[in-house]
Each structure stands twice: as C-alpha cells, then as structure tokens.
C-alpha atoms as a printed R data frame, in Angstrom:
    type eleno elety resid chain resno      x       y        z
1   ATOM     1    CA   MET     A     1 79.597 -75.286 -180.302
2   ATOM     2    CA   SER     A     2 75.882 -74.195 -181.659
3   ATOM     3    CA   PHE     A     3 74.066 -71.166 -180.338
4   ATOM     4    CA   PHE     A     4 71.432 -73.749 -179.267
5   ATOM     5    CA   ILE     A     5 73.922 -75.826 -177.184
6   ATOM     6    CA   ILE     A     6 75.358 -72.487 -175.649
7   ATOM     7    CA   SER     A     7 71.923 -71.323 -174.646
8   ATOM     8    CA   LEU     A     8 71.035 -74.925 -173.165
9   ATOM     9    CA   LEU     A     9 74.081 -74.814 -171.144
10  ATOM    10    CA   PHE     A    10 73.709 -71.401 -169.705
11  ATOM    11    CA   ALA     A    11 69.976 -72.024 -168.883
12  ATOM    12    CA   SER     A    12 70.610 -75.309 -167.168
13  ATOM    13    CA   GLY     A    13 73.207 -73.801 -165.048
14  ATOM    14    CA   PHE     A    14 70.820 -70.929 -164.295
15  ATOM    15    CA   LEU     A    15 68.119 -73.371 -163.467
16  ATOM    16    CA   SER     A    16 70.669 -75.506 -161.374
17  ATOM    17    CA   GLY     A    17 71.690 -72.404 -159.091
18  ATOM    18    CA   ALA     A    18 68.088 -71.797 -158.539
19  ATOM    19    CA   VAL     A    19 66.750 -75.298 -157.744
20  ATOM    20    CA   ASN     A    20 69.672 -76.036 -155.480
21  ATOM    21    CA   ALA     A    21 68.656 -72.546 -153.444
22  ATOM    22    CA   ILE     A    22 65.301 -73.697 -153.310
23  ATOM    23    CA   ALA     A    23 65.109 -77.411 -152.962
24  ATOM    24    CA   GLY     A    24 68.108 -79.072 -154.312
25  ATOM    25    CA   GLY     A    25 68.831 -81.502 -157.310
26  ATOM    26    CA   GLY     A    26 70.711 -78.871 -159.709
27  ATOM    27    CA   THR     A    27 72.842 -81.679 -160.741
28  ATOM    28    CA   PHE     A    28 70.158 -83.496 -162.886
29  ATOM    29    CA   LEU     A    29 69.797 -80.549 -164.844
30  ATOM    30    CA   THR     A    30 73.577 -79.596 -165.592
31  ATOM    31    CA   PHE     A    31 74.302 -83.442 -166.330
32  ATOM    32    CA   GLY     A    32 71.089 -83.533 -168.608
33  ATOM    33    CA   ALA     A    33 72.134 -80.679 -170.471
34  ATOM    34    CA   MET     A    34 75.542 -81.846 -171.148
35  ATOM    35    CA   THR     A    35 74.243 -85.363 -172.128
36  ATOM    36    CA   VAL     A    36 72.195 -83.434 -174.803
37  ATOM    37    CA   ALA     A    37 75.320 -81.523 -175.716
38  ATOM    38    CA   GLY     A    38 76.912 -84.949 -176.139
39  ATOM    39    CA   ILE     A    39 79.424 -84.557 -173.656
40  ATOM    40    CA   ALA     A    40 80.799 -88.059 -172.578
41  ATOM    41    CA   PRO     A    41 79.181 -89.206 -169.410
42  ATOM    42    CA   ILE     A    42 82.487 -89.081 -167.106
43  ATOM    43    CA   SER     A    43 83.162 -85.333 -168.037
44  ATOM    44    CA   ALA     A    44 79.597 -84.571 -167.804
45  ATOM    45    CA   ASN     A    45 79.702 -85.800 -164.098
46  ATOM    46    CA   ALA     A    46 83.042 -84.180 -163.497
47  ATOM    47    CA   THR     A    47 82.079 -80.776 -164.914
48  ATOM    48    CA   SER     A    48 78.638 -80.900 -162.999
49  ATOM    49    CA   SER     A    49 81.008 -80.936 -159.740
50  ATOM    50    CA   ILE     A    50 82.654 -77.631 -160.729
51  ATOM    51    CA   VAL     A    51 79.411 -75.992 -162.059
52  ATOM    52    CA   GLN     A    52 77.721 -76.610 -158.335
53  ATOM    53    CA   PHE     A    53 80.844 -75.689 -156.375
54  ATOM    54    CA   PRO     A    54 80.103 -71.984 -156.138
55  ATOM    55    CA   GLY     A    55 76.817 -72.609 -154.453
56  ATOM    56    CA   TYR     A    56 78.016 -74.720 -151.970
57  ATOM    57    CA   VAL     A    57 80.539 -71.837 -151.136
58  ATOM    58    CA   THR     A    58 77.899 -69.317 -150.943
59  ATOM    59    CA   SER     A    59 75.716 -71.661 -148.619
60  ATOM    60    CA   VAL     A    60 78.714 -71.928 -146.373
61  ATOM    61    CA   ILE     A    61 79.192 -67.910 -146.223
62  ATOM    62    CA   ALA     A    62 75.570 -67.795 -145.246
63  ATOM    63    CA   TYR     A    63 75.802 -70.425 -142.512
64  ATOM    64    CA   TRP     A    64 79.005 -69.427 -140.948
65  ATOM    65    CA   PRO     A    65 77.733 -68.441 -137.801
66  ATOM    66    CA   GLU     A    66 76.272 -71.966 -137.079
67  ATOM    67    CA   ILE     A    67 79.685 -73.486 -138.422
68  ATOM    68    CA   ARG     A    68 81.675 -71.369 -136.314
69  ATOM    69    CA   THR     A    69 79.767 -72.779 -133.092
70  ATOM    70    CA   HIS     A    70 80.215 -76.382 -134.167
71  ATOM    71    CA   TRP     A    71 83.458 -76.353 -135.691
72  ATOM    72    CA   LYS     A    72 85.383 -79.116 -133.620
73  ATOM    73    CA   GLY     A    73 82.757 -81.843 -134.500
74  ATOM    74    CA   ALA     A    74 82.819 -80.724 -138.149
75  ATOM    75    CA   VAL     A    75 86.819 -81.218 -137.948
76  ATOM    76    CA   PHE     A    76 86.637 -84.859 -137.824
77  ATOM    77    CA   LEU     A    77 83.890 -85.337 -140.622
78  ATOM    78    CA   ALA     A    78 85.799 -82.789 -142.926
79  ATOM    79    CA   LEU     A    79 88.947 -85.197 -142.937
80  ATOM    80    CA   LEU     A    80 86.894 -88.163 -143.508
81  ATOM    81    CA   SER     A    81 84.974 -86.417 -146.245
82  ATOM    82    CA   ILE     A    82 88.588 -85.549 -147.887
83  ATOM    83    CA   ALA     A    83 89.360 -89.423 -147.757
84  ATOM    84    CA   GLY     A    84 85.927 -90.714 -149.013
85  ATOM    85    CA   SER     A    85 85.857 -87.717 -151.638
86  ATOM    86    CA   THR     A    86 89.199 -88.711 -152.702
87  ATOM    87    CA   ALA     A    87 88.566 -92.409 -153.136
88  ATOM    88    CA   GLY     A    88 85.025 -91.937 -154.916
89  ATOM    89    CA   ALA     A    89 86.726 -89.447 -157.570
90  ATOM    90    CA   PHE     A    90 89.619 -91.877 -158.406
91  ATOM    91    CA   LEU     A    91 86.947 -94.769 -158.554
92  ATOM    92    CA   LEU     A    92 85.236 -92.510 -160.969
93  ATOM    93    CA   LEU     A    93 88.440 -92.134 -163.144
94  ATOM    94    CA   SER     A    94 89.477 -95.689 -162.906
95  ATOM    95    CA   LEU     A    95 86.441 -96.554 -165.248
96  ATOM    96    CA   ASP     A    96 86.232 -95.931 -168.845
97  ATOM    97    CA   ASN     A    97 82.770 -93.934 -170.285
98  ATOM    98    CA   PRO     A    98 81.433 -97.321 -171.412
99  ATOM    99    CA   ALA     A    99 81.856 -98.856 -167.922
100 ATOM   100    CA   PHE     A   100 80.544 -95.744 -166.440
101 ATOM   101    CA   ARG     A   101 77.730 -95.474 -168.956
102 ATOM   102    CA   GLN     A   102 76.230 -98.754 -167.589
103 ATOM   103    CA   LEU     A   103 76.115 -97.394 -164.102
104 ATOM   104    CA   VAL     A   104 74.709 -94.078 -165.184
105 ATOM   105    CA   PRO     A   105 70.791 -95.020 -165.562
106 ATOM   106    CA   TRP     A   106 70.940 -96.935 -161.978
107 ATOM   107    CA   LEU     A   107 72.627 -94.122 -160.256
108 ATOM   108    CA   LEU     A   108 70.259 -91.389 -161.783
109 ATOM   109    CA   LEU     A   109 67.102 -93.351 -160.982
110 ATOM   110    CA   ALA     A   110 68.546 -94.126 -157.425
111 ATOM   111    CA   ALA     A   111 69.346 -90.202 -156.883
112 ATOM   112    CA   THR     A   112 65.847 -89.363 -158.289
113 ATOM   113    CA   LEU     A   113 63.991 -91.609 -156.007
114 ATOM   114    CA   LEU     A   114 66.126 -90.295 -152.969
115 ATOM   115    CA   PHE     A   115 65.452 -86.859 -154.043
116 ATOM   116    CA   ALA     A   116 61.803 -87.534 -154.146
117 ATOM   117    CA   ALA     A   117 61.858 -89.038 -150.764
118 ATOM   118    CA   GLY     A   118 63.606 -85.853 -149.514
119 ATOM   119    CA   PRO     A   119 60.572 -84.506 -147.647
120 ATOM   120    CA   TRP     A   120 60.293 -87.667 -145.599
121 ATOM   121    CA   LEU     A   121 64.313 -87.761 -144.928
122 ATOM   122    CA   ARG     A   122 64.271 -84.372 -144.007
123 ATOM   123    CA   PRO     A   123 65.346 -84.513 -140.208
124 ATOM   124    CA   ARG     A   124 63.450 -83.473 -137.517
125 ATOM   125    CA   THR     A   125 64.781 -81.569 -134.657
126 ATOM   126    CA   SER     A   126 66.398 -83.784 -131.914
127 ATOM   127    CA   ALA     A   127 69.029 -83.831 -129.148
128 ATOM   128    CA   GLU     A   128 72.141 -82.635 -130.400
129 ATOM   129    CA   ARG     A   129 75.039 -85.493 -130.339
130 ATOM   130    CA   SER     A   130 78.777 -84.821 -131.044
131 ATOM   131    CA   PRO     A   131 79.038 -85.378 -135.024
132 ATOM   132    CA   GLY     A   132 82.342 -87.185 -133.930
133 ATOM   133    CA   ASN     A   133 80.613 -90.200 -132.799
134 ATOM   134    CA   ALA     A   134 81.370 -93.510 -134.509
135 ATOM   135    CA   ALA     A   135 77.963 -93.687 -136.545
136 ATOM   136    CA   SER     A   136 78.443 -90.319 -137.898
137 ATOM   137    CA   LEU     A   137 82.040 -90.901 -138.929
138 ATOM   138    CA   VAL     A   138 81.263 -94.074 -140.643
139 ATOM   139    CA   GLY     A   139 78.205 -92.664 -142.336
140 ATOM   140    CA   GLN     A   140 79.700 -89.552 -143.414
141 ATOM   141    CA   PHE     A   141 82.715 -91.606 -145.102
142 ATOM   142    CA   LEU     A   142 80.303 -93.603 -147.073
143 ATOM   143    CA   THR     A   143 78.321 -90.708 -148.104
144 ATOM   144    CA   SER     A   144 81.563 -88.901 -149.075
145 ATOM   145    CA   ILE     A   145 82.704 -91.662 -151.446
146 ATOM   146    CA   TYR     A   146 79.314 -91.418 -153.195
147 ATOM   147    CA   GLY     A   147 79.653 -87.731 -153.426
148 ATOM   148    CA   GLY     A   148 83.137 -88.102 -154.799
149 ATOM   149    CA   PHE     A   149 81.876 -90.528 -157.486
150 ATOM   150    CA   PHE     A   150 78.457 -89.019 -158.319
151 ATOM   151    CA   GLY     A   151 77.226 -86.151 -156.682
152 ATOM   152    CA   ALA     A   152 73.226 -85.921 -157.375
153 ATOM   153    CA   GLY     A   153 71.452 -86.528 -154.133
154 ATOM   154    CA   MET     A   154 74.512 -86.033 -151.875
155 ATOM   155    CA   GLY     A   155 72.984 -83.324 -149.904
156 ATOM   156    CA   ILE     A   156 69.589 -85.347 -149.068
157 ATOM   157    CA   MET     A   157 71.923 -88.272 -148.175
158 ATOM   158    CA   MET     A   158 74.115 -86.458 -145.927
159 ATOM   159    CA   LEU     A   159 71.221 -84.519 -144.190
160 ATOM   160    CA   ALA     A   160 69.487 -87.867 -143.449
161 ATOM   161    CA   VAL     A   161 72.615 -89.400 -142.190
162 ATOM   162    CA   LEU     A   162 73.638 -86.494 -140.090
163 ATOM   163    CA   GLY     A   163 70.076 -86.271 -138.662
164 ATOM   164    CA   LEU     A   164 70.174 -89.970 -137.374
165 ATOM   165    CA   THR     A   165 73.743 -89.880 -136.163
166 ATOM   166    CA   ALA     A   166 74.276 -86.644 -134.936
167 ATOM   167    CA   GLY     A   167 71.053 -84.847 -134.318
168 ATOM   168    CA   GLY     A   168 70.549 -81.301 -133.607
169 ATOM   169    CA   THR     A   169 68.449 -78.126 -135.457
170 ATOM   170    CA   TYR     A   170 67.859 -78.446 -138.953
171 ATOM   171    CA   HIS     A   171 69.812 -75.312 -139.390
172 ATOM   172    CA   HIS     A   172 72.667 -76.509 -137.523
173 ATOM   173    CA   LEU     A   173 72.580 -79.808 -139.798
174 ATOM   174    CA   ASN     A   174 72.232 -77.971 -142.813
175 ATOM   175    CA   ALA     A   175 75.324 -76.029 -142.249
176 ATOM   176    CA   LEU     A   176 77.319 -78.864 -141.536
177 ATOM   177    CA   LYS     A   177 75.907 -80.542 -144.642
178 ATOM   178    CA   ASN     A   178 76.992 -77.436 -146.708
179 ATOM   179    CA   LEU     A   179 80.448 -77.327 -145.303
180 ATOM   180    CA   LEU     A   180 81.146 -81.042 -146.164
181 ATOM   181    CA   ALA     A   181 79.592 -80.565 -149.438
182 ATOM   182    CA   VAL     A   182 82.299 -78.032 -150.294
183 ATOM   183    CA   VAL     A   183 85.022 -80.294 -148.894
184 ATOM   184    CA   ILE     A   184 83.806 -83.326 -151.043
185 ATOM   185    CA   ALA     A   185 83.164 -81.168 -154.163
186 ATOM   186    CA   ALA     A   186 86.671 -79.282 -153.846
187 ATOM   187    CA   VAL     A   187 88.583 -82.519 -153.517
188 ATOM   188    CA   ALA     A   188 86.693 -84.272 -156.455
189 ATOM   189    CA   ILE     A   189 87.588 -80.940 -158.393
190 ATOM   190    CA   VAL     A   190 91.085 -81.373 -157.767
191 ATOM   191    CA   VAL     A   191 91.262 -84.879 -158.727
192 ATOM   192    CA   PHE     A   192 88.958 -84.387 -161.952
193 ATOM   193    CA   VAL     A   193 91.057 -81.287 -163.098
194 ATOM   194    CA   GLY     A   194 94.229 -83.417 -162.636
195 ATOM   195    CA   GLY     A   195 92.563 -86.494 -164.535
196 ATOM   196    CA   GLY     A   196 91.857 -84.174 -167.509
197 ATOM   197    CA   VAL     A   197 88.248 -84.927 -167.630
198 ATOM   198    CA   VAL     A   198 86.464 -81.643 -167.030
199 ATOM   199    CA   THR     A   199 84.992 -80.228 -170.135
200 ATOM   200    CA   TRP     A   200 85.791 -76.491 -169.549
201 ATOM   201    CA   PRO     A   201 84.112 -74.626 -172.416
202 ATOM   202    CA   ALA     A   202 80.805 -75.962 -171.009
203 ATOM   203    CA   ALA     A   203 81.981 -75.075 -167.286
204 ATOM   204    CA   LEU     A   204 82.749 -71.499 -168.206
205 ATOM   205    CA   ILE     A   205 79.380 -71.225 -169.862
206 ATOM   206    CA   MET     A   206 77.361 -72.544 -166.991
207 ATOM   207    CA   ILE     A   207 79.449 -71.405 -163.777
208 ATOM   208    CA   PRO     A   208 78.381 -67.626 -164.270
209 ATOM   209    CA   ALA     A   209 74.973 -68.875 -164.940
210 ATOM   210    CA   SER     A   210 74.699 -70.988 -161.670
211 ATOM   211    CA   ALA     A   211 75.867 -68.026 -159.606
212 ATOM   212    CA   ILE     A   212 73.291 -65.699 -160.994
213 ATOM   213    CA   GLY     A   213 70.760 -68.525 -160.517
214 ATOM   214    CA   GLY     A   214 71.771 -69.236 -156.834
215 ATOM   215    CA   TYR     A   215 71.164 -65.361 -156.141
216 ATOM   216    CA   SER     A   216 68.255 -65.459 -158.013
217 ATOM   217    CA   GLY     A   217 66.746 -68.589 -156.464
218 ATOM   218    CA   VAL     A   218 65.989 -66.720 -152.967
219 ATOM   219    CA   TYR     A   219 63.648 -64.430 -155.115
220 ATOM   220    CA   ILE     A   220 62.224 -67.247 -156.910
221 ATOM   221    CA   ALA     A   221 61.580 -69.306 -153.615
222 ATOM   222    CA   ARG     A   222 59.234 -66.409 -152.551
223 ATOM   223    CA   ARG     A   223 57.246 -66.711 -155.491
224 ATOM   224    CA   VAL     A   224 57.106 -70.369 -156.715
225 ATOM   225    CA   PRO     A   225 55.764 -73.147 -154.851
226 ATOM   226    CA   GLN     A   226 58.476 -75.612 -153.819
227 ATOM   227    CA   TRP     A   227 56.520 -78.789 -154.918
228 ATOM   228    CA   ILE     A   228 56.704 -77.198 -158.558
229 ATOM   229    CA   VAL     A   229 60.708 -76.954 -158.533
230 ATOM   230    CA   ARG     A   230 60.588 -80.592 -156.798
231 ATOM   231    CA   ALA     A   231 58.369 -81.916 -159.530
232 ATOM   232    CA   LEU     A   232 60.564 -80.329 -162.252
233 ATOM   233    CA   VAL     A   233 63.611 -81.982 -160.886
234 ATOM   234    CA   ILE     A   234 62.096 -85.331 -160.499
235 ATOM   235    CA   SER     A   235 60.689 -85.409 -164.116
236 ATOM   236    CA   VAL     A   236 64.196 -84.454 -165.458
237 ATOM   237    CA   GLY     A   237 65.660 -87.400 -163.238
238 ATOM   238    CA   LEU     A   238 63.134 -89.803 -164.604
239 ATOM   239    CA   LEU     A   239 63.412 -88.788 -168.054
240 ATOM   240    CA   LEU     A   240 67.117 -88.927 -167.800
241 ATOM   241    CA   SER     A   241 67.108 -92.491 -166.312
242 ATOM   242    CA   ALA     A   242 64.865 -93.507 -168.879
243 ATOM   243    CA   TYR     A   243 66.789 -92.392 -171.725
244 ATOM   244    CA   TYR     A   244 69.972 -93.900 -170.627
245 ATOM   245    CA   PHE     A   245 68.060 -97.341 -169.967
246 ATOM   246    CA   VAL     A   246 66.559 -97.166 -173.481
247 ATOM   247    CA   SER     A   247 69.747 -95.886 -175.308
248 ATOM   248    CA   GLY     A   248 72.290 -98.422 -173.401
C-alpha cells in the first residue's frame, strides 16, 4: 500500500468522522476513498460499516439519558433491526462483485439525493406516539434491511420514518436513530467479518482516523457552516455516482 493510499484512507476516515458529527454522510467519503484504492465494491461497503461504527457508539453514549427514558419502545425496534440488518447483510453477501457493481451507481445516486433532501426530511416536533406501533415496526424493518445491505443515507431515512410514525422531539428521535444504527451496524459487521469480506488493512487505518474526526467534528461544527459540509458530501456522492455509471 503506497503512502498516497494510506494518506487518502486516513484523511477520508478523519473527514468521515467529522462530517458524521456535523451533518452525516461519512459513508460517501470512506466508500469513495476505498474505490480509489482499488478495493472491490462489496469489501468497500463492508469495511465502511466497521469504520462508521465507533461514531455510532459515541453518539449513543451522548444520548443515553434520552434512550434510558424511552427504552421500552426501543426494544421492539431493535429486535426488528437485528432481523432486517441480518437479511440485508446476507443479501449483500449473496451477490458477487460484478452484480453488486451494477447496483452501486443507483444506490449511490439514491442515497445522495436522500442526503440532499435531508433538511426537508428532518422531522418536526410532534406528539409522541409509541415507537412500537405497526407503522414504526414495518418502517424500521425495511430501513434496517437497507442499512444492512448499503448504509449510505440510512440515518436520514431512519429519522424520516421515525418522525412520521413515532413522533416526538428531534433529540428523542435522533437518540432512537443512533441506538438503532448501532444495532444495524453491529449485526452487519458480524455477518461481514464472518463472510471474510472486510479489508482489514484499510479498516485499521481509517478507524482511529474516524474516531479523531468524530471528536473534532464538534469543534469544526462551531466554525464551519453546515451547508459547506453538506455540499462537500453531496459533491462526493454525485462524483462517485457518475464514476460508477461511466465506468460500468
């Protein structure tokens, strides 16, 4: 692995942690860097799940008071998330790289458009309902299948679904989203590690960088307008989509 690739992976891990702390969308950066490094799409996707995981965990720790208050409703959604994420991760492993390669540009484009629409999908405060209702359960199950298969845009999708089906304050919904993201990512990681599709050299470079970036993201958020970060992520997503469409 050349010094340039090592530097690229470290930088993408750092920026991924930072933008996840500010606006979300870090998967675009890690997936893109691994694409440049020549890592196969399935392995790049699986490795990105591992790189993002520490940031999800620290978010849950920060939101623990809200999660502890609403833990009963979260249990049902977590159990469905385990089932859905398992199905999505095994669905990914059932494909070979050429087959998944054909889906990547469409997945990236859809996730980029979803990320771009994020400010309009952000849930407004509404009357809180039990997150164990039928609409929440079905919506979370489908979202977790997507999250296990391809994680880009998962957080925005979850916030939108939970806002429509469960309601409550933004911080309540964001806390629930972060907890469920940990569950989805953890299950996917177990499946991907067992399937032998994780590129560990890249992961070991990006994981500490992502942790540093996540910690630094709070500092950056106070000084860099969020629209600049969102524009960076959207640009990377569109460029990646175009690359996979053209090179396919």
